Amino acid sequence: MKTPDRVTITDVGPRDGLQNESRAIPLDQKVALINALSETGLTRIETTSFVSPRAIPQMANAAEVMAGIRRCPGVTYIGLVPNEVGARDAIEARVDEIAVVVSASESHNRANVNRTIAESLEGIRGIASLSREAGIPWSGYISTAFGCPYEGPVEAARVMEIAERLRDTGAEAIALGDTIGIANPRQVSEIVGRLFERLPDTPLRLHFHDTRGMALANVIAAMGAGASQFDGSVGGLGGCPYAPGASGNVATEDLVAMLHAMGVATGVRLEALLEAAWLAEEIVGRPLDGRVKRALPRPTAGQRATQADYVP
Ligand code: MG
């Protein structure tokens, strides 16, 4: 079986996860979650989104979040930005990296940002030049890359074309998002393989959702096709509590536990990550989808779990 020696993980819980919570999460709890993640050995954390508070009230205090966290050396704190206003705010808040998003399907892009894909790509050029001036790298997410809730199947050629445009605009990396959790391992293997052929020098990240229980299978398929960078969300944060079955990103701790069991290094301390996952459950006030933490009792105060407790 083809696996990389090492995988780099981006935890998107504080942004992609908390953004989907309907209840307002207090600033200090967001900061506490990011600080907990910073102590796990993760090197990449998607921290917040610099969007209009009218569009997404949950992300209203992006600058305060960035100002409030304890930055660990070696950790890249990423801010999502939808436009040039957001990019300016993100740069001012001293994010280490900017993420931008465009959908692979017109209907989803329209529903998401009320723009055509061409208009979004044009907007990204503006963000790219601001990032370049500030000396901050940016990466481009292609959402609905494996299927769209409105249009169904998405042409792989379309994904390649958008990825190439993003690369030509200066993206340091491309991320493919399975926004509705519809990807299957064969499709992932094909698209990842084609993308590496087309853009061999551009780092690729995969962002899988576990809506249909296929996220980890898709990770295996992507590794087989050469991928070594994945997104996860601590605890599995990101499911909508009012839409049964609409689960979020693959839980980072499940991803890490699987990779470690397979002998693939991540640099993450699983026991510290589980602590962060339990904290995430406390913050949202309900059990989250992550499996590994469900298989284990949370250590009581004074007890310290070790990684050996978690690895089968
Ligand atoms: Mg997501």
mmCIF file of N, CA and C in Angstrom, residues 96-184:
data_model
loop_
_atom_site.group_PDB
_atom_site.id
_atom_site.type_symbol
_atom_site.label_atom_id
_atom_site.label_comp_id
_atom_site.label_asym_id
_atom_site.label_seq_id
_atom_site.Cartn_x
_atom_site.Cartn_y
_atom_site.Cartn_z
ATOM 1 N N ASP A 96 -0.765 34.315 9.207
ATOM 2 C CA ASP A 96 0.444 33.808 8.555
ATOM 3 C C ASP A 96 0.172 33.387 7.120
ATOM 4 N N GLU A 97 -1.083 33.122 6.840
ATOM 5 C CA GLU A 97 -1.453 32.627 5.512
ATOM 6 C C GLU A 97 -2.908 32.968 5.268
ATOM 7 N N ILE A 98 -3.218 33.200 3.996
ATOM 8 C CA ILE A 98 -4.585 33.520 3.606
ATOM 9 C C ILE A 98 -5.153 32.351 2.802
ATOM 10 N N ALA A 99 -6.425 32.064 3.029
ATOM 11 C CA ALA A 99 -7.110 31.055 2.214
ATOM 12 C C ALA A 99 -8.266 31.726 1.483
ATOM 13 N N VAL A 100 -8.423 31.378 0.226
ATOM 14 C CA VAL A 100 -9.560 31.879 -0.553
ATOM 15 C C VAL A 100 -10.342 30.678 -1.078
ATOM 16 N N VAL A 101 -11.603 30.913 -1.398
ATOM 17 C CA VAL A 101 -12.465 29.811 -1.845
ATOM 18 C C VAL A 101 -13.172 30.164 -3.129
ATOM 19 N N VAL A 102 -13.238 29.195 -4.027
ATOM 20 C CA VAL A 102 -14.099 29.319 -5.200
ATOM 21 C C VAL A 102 -14.711 27.939 -5.420
ATOM 22 N N SER A 103 -15.945 27.908 -5.875
ATOM 23 C CA SER A 103 -16.588 26.607 -6.113
ATOM 24 C C SER A 103 -16.258 26.107 -7.509
ATOM 25 N N ALA A 104 -16.345 24.797 -7.680
ATOM 26 C CA ALA A 104 -16.142 24.201 -9.006
ATOM 27 C C ALA A 104 -17.441 24.211 -9.810
ATOM 28 N N SER A 105 -18.551 24.524 -9.150
ATOM 29 C CA SER A 105 -19.840 24.550 -9.857
ATOM 30 C C SER A 105 -20.457 25.943 -9.737
ATOM 31 N N GLU A 106 -21.002 26.418 -10.861
ATOM 32 C CA GLU A 106 -21.564 27.781 -10.910
ATOM 33 C C GLU A 106 -22.681 27.966 -9.883
ATOM 34 N N SER A 107 -23.590 27.004 -9.774
ATOM 35 C CA SER A 107 -24.752 27.194 -8.879
ATOM 36 C C SER A 107 -24.306 27.329 -7.434
ATOM 37 N N HIS A 108 -23.311 26.520 -7.042
ATOM 38 C CA HIS A 108 -22.854 26.597 -5.656
ATOM 39 C C HIS A 108 -22.123 27.903 -5.401
ATOM 40 N N ASN A 109 -21.321 28.338 -6.385
ATOM 41 C CA ASN A 109 -20.602 29.600 -6.202
ATOM 42 C C ASN A 109 -21.596 30.757 -6.071
ATOM 43 N N ARG A 110 -22.618 30.693 -6.918
ATOM 44 C CA ARG A 110 -23.668 31.717 -6.892
ATOM 45 C C ARG A 110 -24.379 31.715 -5.529
ATOM 46 N N ALA A 111 -24.734 30.532 -5.052
ATOM 47 C CA ALA A 111 -25.445 30.427 -3.770
ATOM 48 C C ALA A 111 -24.552 30.893 -2.618
ATOM 49 N N ASN A 112 -23.264 30.622 -2.738
ATOM 50 C CA ASN A 112 -22.333 30.892 -1.661
ATOM 51 C C ASN A 112 -21.935 32.368 -1.601
ATOM 52 N N VAL A 113 -21.562 32.941 -2.733
ATOM 53 C CA VAL A 113 -21.039 34.314 -2.727
ATOM 54 C C VAL A 113 -21.725 35.225 -3.742
ATOM 55 N N ASN A 114 -22.794 34.718 -4.390
ATOM 56 C CA ASN A 114 -23.541 35.512 -5.355
ATOM 57 C C ASN A 114 -22.661 36.085 -6.472
ATOM 58 N N ARG A 115 -21.743 35.258 -6.948
ATOM 59 C CA ARG A 115 -20.879 35.649 -8.060
ATOM 60 C C ARG A 115 -20.738 34.465 -9.006
ATOM 61 N N THR A 116 -20.354 34.750 -10.237
ATOM 62 C CA THR A 116 -19.967 33.657 -11.131
ATOM 63 C C THR A 116 -18.559 33.208 -10.730
ATOM 64 N N ILE A 117 -18.174 32.042 -11.214
ATOM 65 C CA ILE A 117 -16.821 31.556 -10.930
ATOM 66 C C ILE A 117 -15.788 32.532 -11.505
ATOM 67 N N ALA A 118 -16.074 33.032 -12.711
ATOM 68 C CA ALA A 118 -15.142 33.982 -13.344
ATOM 69 C C ALA A 118 -14.987 35.236 -12.481
ATOM 70 N N GLU A 119 -16.097 35.714 -11.920
ATOM 71 C CA GLU A 119 -16.021 36.900 -11.048
ATOM 72 C C GLU A 119 -15.224 36.590 -9.778
ATOM 73 N N SER A 120 -15.430 35.393 -9.225
ATOM 74 C CA SER A 120 -14.667 35.011 -8.027
ATOM 75 C C SER A 120 -13.175 34.949 -8.334
ATOM 76 N N LEU A 121 -12.834 34.348 -9.475
ATOM 77 C CA LEU A 121 -11.409 34.233 -9.833
ATOM 78 C C LEU A 121 -10.800 35.614 -10.044
ATOM 79 N N GLU A 122 -11.581 36.524 -10.602
ATOM 80 C CA GLU A 122 -11.116 37.896 -10.786
ATOM 81 C C GLU A 122 -10.879 38.560 -9.422
ATOM 82 N N GLY A 123 -11.827 38.349 -8.492
ATOM 83 C CA GLY A 123 -11.677 38.895 -7.138
ATOM 84 C C GLY A 123 -10.434 38.352 -6.450
ATOM 85 N N ILE A 124 -10.145 37.094 -6.704
ATOM 86 C CA ILE A 124 -8.982 36.460 -6.081
ATOM 87 C C ILE A 124 -7.678 37.113 -6.560
ATOM 88 N N ARG A 125 -7.678 37.617 -7.783
ATOM 89 C CA ARG A 125 -6.475 38.326 -8.265
ATOM 90 C C ARG A 125 -6.146 39.528 -7.378
ATOM 91 N N GLY A 126 -7.197 40.229 -6.948
ATOM 92 C CA GLY A 126 -6.999 41.377 -6.058
ATOM 93 C C GLY A 126 -6.449 40.948 -4.707
ATOM 94 N N ILE A 127 -7.003 39.867 -4.183
ATOM 95 C CA ILE A 127 -6.527 39.337 -2.896
ATOM 96 C C ILE A 127 -5.073 38.897 -3.037
ATOM 97 N N ALA A 128 -4.783 38.265 -4.184
ATOM 98 C CA ALA A 128 -3.420 37.762 -4.420
ATOM 99 C C ALA A 128 -2.415 38.909 -4.421
ATOM 100 N N SER A 129 -2.778 40.035 -5.036
ATOM 101 C CA SER A 129 -1.774 41.111 -5.083
ATOM 102 C C SER A 129 -1.595 41.751 -3.713
ATOM 103 N N LEU A 130 -2.663 41.837 -2.929
ATOM 104 C CA LEU A 130 -2.500 42.350 -1.556
ATOM 105 C C LEU A 130 -1.615 41.404 -0.732
ATOM 106 N N SER A 131 -1.837 40.112 -0.895
ATOM 107 C CA SER A 131 -1.023 39.126 -0.160
ATOM 108 C C SER A 131 0.439 39.232 -0.555
ATOM 109 N N ARG A 132 0.650 39.368 -1.866
ATOM 110 C CA ARG A 132 2.022 39.456 -2.376
ATOM 111 C C ARG A 132 2.721 40.678 -1.780
ATOM 112 N N GLU A 133 2.027 41.823 -1.794
ATOM 113 C CA GLU A 133 2.608 43.058 -1.214
ATOM 114 C C GLU A 133 2.962 42.858 0.259
ATOM 115 N N ALA A 134 2.097 42.122 0.971
ATOM 116 C CA ALA A 134 2.316 41.927 2.412
ATOM 117 C C ALA A 134 3.288 40.784 2.696
ATOM 118 N N GLY A 135 3.666 40.054 1.650
ATOM 119 C CA GLY A 135 4.582 38.926 1.848
ATOM 120 C C GLY A 135 3.937 37.745 2.553
ATOM 121 N N ILE A 136 2.624 37.585 2.348
ATOM 122 C CA ILE A 136 1.902 36.483 2.996
ATOM 123 C C ILE A 136 1.457 35.488 1.930
ATOM 124 N N PRO A 137 1.770 34.208 2.114
ATOM 125 C CA PRO A 137 1.321 33.223 1.125
ATOM 126 C C PRO A 137 -0.192 33.017 1.175
ATOM 127 N N TRP A 138 -0.738 32.566 0.062
ATOM 128 C CA TRP A 138 -2.169 32.240 0.066
ATOM 129 C C TRP A 138 -2.399 30.935 -0.668
ATOM 130 N N SER A 139 -3.475 30.278 -0.286
ATOM 131 C CA SER A 139 -3.823 29.045 -0.987
ATOM 132 C C SER A 139 -5.275 29.116 -1.430
ATOM 133 N N GLY A 140 -5.585 28.345 -2.458
ATOM 134 C CA GLY A 140 -6.912 28.402 -3.063
ATOM 135 C C GLY A 140 -7.695 27.126 -2.852
ATOM 136 N N TYR A 141 -8.845 27.250 -2.196
ATOM 137 C CA TYR A 141 -9.760 26.122 -2.015
ATOM 138 C C TYR A 141 -10.703 26.043 -3.197
ATOM 139 N N ILE A 142 -10.882 24.852 -3.715
ATOM 140 C CA ILE A 142 -11.932 24.638 -4.707
ATOM 141 C C ILE A 142 -13.004 23.789 -4.025
ATOM 142 N N SER A 143 -14.133 24.432 -3.693
ATOM 143 C CA SER A 143 -15.185 23.662 -3.036
ATOM 144 C C SER A 143 -16.056 22.977 -4.082
ATOM 145 N N THR A 144 -16.871 22.074 -3.634
ATOM 146 C CA THR A 144 -17.703 21.203 -4.495
ATOM 147 C C THR A 144 -16.863 20.523 -5.585
ATOM 148 N N ALA A 145 -15.604 20.231 -5.286
ATOM 149 C CA ALA A 145 -14.703 19.667 -6.300
ATOM 150 C C ALA A 145 -15.094 18.239 -6.691
ATOM 151 N N PHE A 146 -15.869 17.577 -5.841
ATOM 152 C CA PHE A 146 -16.239 16.179 -6.129
ATOM 153 C C PHE A 146 -17.744 16.012 -6.360
ATOM 154 N N GLY A 147 -18.472 17.104 -6.308
ATOM 155 C CA GLY A 147 -19.915 17.030 -6.493
ATOM 156 C C GLY A 147 -20.577 18.243 -5.882
ATOM 157 N N CYS A 148 -21.695 18.638 -6.488
ATOM 158 C CA CYS A 148 -22.367 19.872 -6.092
ATOM 159 C C CYS A 148 -23.788 19.564 -5.624
ATOM 160 N N PRO A 149 -24.254 20.226 -4.575
ATOM 161 C CA PRO A 149 -25.614 19.944 -4.098
ATOM 162 C C PRO A 149 -26.691 20.356 -5.103
ATOM 163 N N TYR A 150 -26.366 21.255 -6.023
ATOM 164 C CA TYR A 150 -27.361 21.726 -7.003
ATOM 165 C C TYR A 150 -27.200 21.051 -8.353
ATOM 166 N N GLU A 151 -25.939 20.863 -8.763
ATOM 167 C CA GLU A 151 -25.695 20.379 -10.127
ATOM 168 C C GLU A 151 -25.320 18.907 -10.188
ATOM 169 N N GLY A 152 -25.081 18.296 -9.032
ATOM 170 C CA GLY A 152 -24.674 16.893 -9.040
ATOM 171 C C GLY A 152 -23.207 16.740 -9.414
ATOM 172 N N PRO A 153 -22.905 15.831 -10.333
ATOM 173 C CA PRO A 153 -21.500 15.564 -10.668
ATOM 174 C C PRO A 153 -20.782 16.810 -11.187
ATOM 175 N N VAL A 154 -19.509 16.915 -10.873
ATOM 176 C CA VAL A 154 -18.695 18.033 -11.339
ATOM 177 C C VAL A 154 -17.594 17.461 -12.236
ATOM 178 N N GLU A 155 -17.430 18.061 -13.395
ATOM 179 C CA GLU A 155 -16.411 17.597 -14.343
ATOM 180 C C GLU A 155 -15.005 17.769 -13.764
ATOM 181 N N ALA A 156 -14.217 16.708 -13.816
ATOM 182 C CA ALA A 156 -12.837 16.811 -13.339
ATOM 183 C C ALA A 156 -12.070 17.879 -14.129
ATOM 184 N N ALA A 157 -12.398 18.000 -15.415
ATOM 185 C CA ALA A 157 -11.707 18.989 -16.260
ATOM 186 C C ALA A 157 -11.920 20.408 -15.733
ATOM 187 N N ARG A 158 -13.104 20.637 -15.196
ATOM 188 C CA ARG A 158 -13.434 21.956 -14.632
ATOM 189 C C ARG A 158 -12.552 22.233 -13.405
ATOM 190 N N VAL A 159 -12.385 21.203 -12.585
ATOM 191 C CA VAL A 159 -11.558 21.336 -11.379
ATOM 192 C C VAL A 159 -10.106 21.638 -11.784
ATOM 193 N N MET A 160 -9.620 20.919 -12.805
ATOM 194 C CA MET A 160 -8.239 21.137 -13.279
ATOM 195 C C MET A 160 -8.053 22.583 -13.752
ATOM 196 N N GLU A 161 -9.047 23.040 -14.511
ATOM 197 C CA GLU A 161 -8.986 24.377 -15.099
ATOM 198 C C GLU A 161 -8.919 25.451 -13.990
ATOM 199 N N ILE A 162 -9.766 25.296 -12.976
ATOM 200 C CA ILE A 162 -9.789 26.285 -11.884
ATOM 201 C C ILE A 162 -8.481 26.200 -11.081
ATOM 202 N N ALA A 163 -8.021 24.975 -10.849
ATOM 203 C CA ALA A 163 -6.762 24.799 -10.101
ATOM 204 C C ALA A 163 -5.614 25.500 -10.837
ATOM 205 N N GLU A 164 -5.607 25.334 -12.148
ATOM 206 C CA GLU A 164 -4.547 25.953 -12.941
ATOM 207 C C GLU A 164 -4.628 27.479 -12.880
ATOM 208 N N ARG A 165 -5.844 28.002 -12.943
ATOM 209 C CA ARG A 165 -6.031 29.457 -12.828
ATOM 210 C C ARG A 165 -5.519 29.968 -11.482
ATOM 211 N N LEU A 166 -5.862 29.233 -10.420
ATOM 212 C CA LEU A 166 -5.419 29.646 -9.080
ATOM 213 C C LEU A 166 -3.897 29.610 -8.991
ATOM 214 N N ARG A 167 -3.311 28.561 -9.517
ATOM 215 C CA ARG A 167 -1.847 28.443 -9.515
ATOM 216 C C ARG A 167 -1.226 29.616 -10.294
ATOM 217 N N ASP A 168 -1.785 29.907 -11.466
ATOM 218 C CA ASP A 168 -1.258 31.000 -12.290
ATOM 219 C C ASP A 168 -1.413 32.355 -11.602
ATOM 220 N N THR A 169 -2.396 32.455 -10.724
ATOM 221 C CA THR A 169 -2.610 33.711 -9.992
ATOM 222 C C THR A 169 -1.664 33.814 -8.792
ATOM 223 N N GLY A 170 -0.982 32.718 -8.467
ATOM 224 C CA GLY A 170 0.019 32.780 -7.404
ATOM 225 C C GLY A 170 -0.252 31.934 -6.176
ATOM 226 N N ALA A 171 -1.262 31.049 -6.261
ATOM 227 C CA ALA A 171 -1.562 30.200 -5.090
ATOM 228 C C ALA A 171 -0.355 29.332 -4.759
ATOM 229 N N GLU A 172 -0.012 29.289 -3.465
ATOM 230 C CA GLU A 172 1.092 28.433 -3.016
ATOM 231 C C GLU A 172 0.649 26.979 -2.977
ATOM 232 N N ALA A 173 -0.657 26.780 -2.771
ATOM 233 C CA ALA A 173 -1.198 25.423 -2.695
ATOM 234 C C ALA A 173 -2.642 25.446 -3.155
ATOM 235 N N ILE A 174 -3.098 24.283 -3.589
ATOM 236 C CA ILE A 174 -4.495 24.113 -3.979
ATOM 237 C C ILE A 174 -5.120 23.133 -2.991
ATOM 238 N N ALA A 175 -6.346 23.423 -2.593
ATOM 239 C CA ALA A 175 -7.063 22.490 -1.720
ATOM 240 C C ALA A 175 -8.377 22.118 -2.396
ATOM 241 N N LEU A 176 -8.662 20.833 -2.446
ATOM 242 C CA LEU A 176 -9.924 20.387 -3.021
ATOM 243 C C LEU A 176 -10.883 20.049 -1.896
ATOM 244 N N GLY A 177 -12.055 20.673 -1.919
ATOM 245 C CA GLY A 177 -13.033 20.455 -0.860
ATOM 246 C C GLY A 177 -14.180 19.570 -1.324
ATOM 247 N N ASP A 178 -14.442 18.525 -0.539
ATOM 248 C CA ASP A 178 -15.627 17.697 -0.792
ATOM 249 C C ASP A 178 -16.742 18.233 0.093
ATOM 250 N N THR A 179 -17.275 19.350 -0.319
ATOM 251 C CA THR A 179 -18.184 20.164 0.482
ATOM 252 C C THR A 179 -19.398 19.399 1.000
ATOM 253 N N ILE A 180 -19.924 18.482 0.191
ATOM 254 C CA ILE A 180 -21.127 17.766 0.635
ATOM 255 C C ILE A 180 -20.847 16.301 0.978
ATOM 256 N N GLY A 181 -19.572 15.967 1.064
ATOM 257 C CA GLY A 181 -19.227 14.609 1.490
ATOM 258 C C GLY A 181 -19.716 13.536 0.536
ATOM 259 N N ILE A 182 -19.552 13.798 -0.758
ATOM 260 C CA ILE A 182 -20.073 12.887 -1.785
ATOM 261 C C ILE A 182 -18.951 12.127 -2.495
ATOM 262 N N ALA A 183 -17.703 12.511 -2.260
ATOM 263 C CA ALA A 183 -16.582 11.893 -2.988
ATOM 264 C C ALA A 183 -16.466 10.417 -2.646
ATOM 265 N N ASN A 184 -15.996 9.637 -3.598
ATOM 266 C CA ASN A 184 -15.704 8.229 -3.321
ATOM 267 C C ASN A 184 -14.236 7.966 -3.648
#
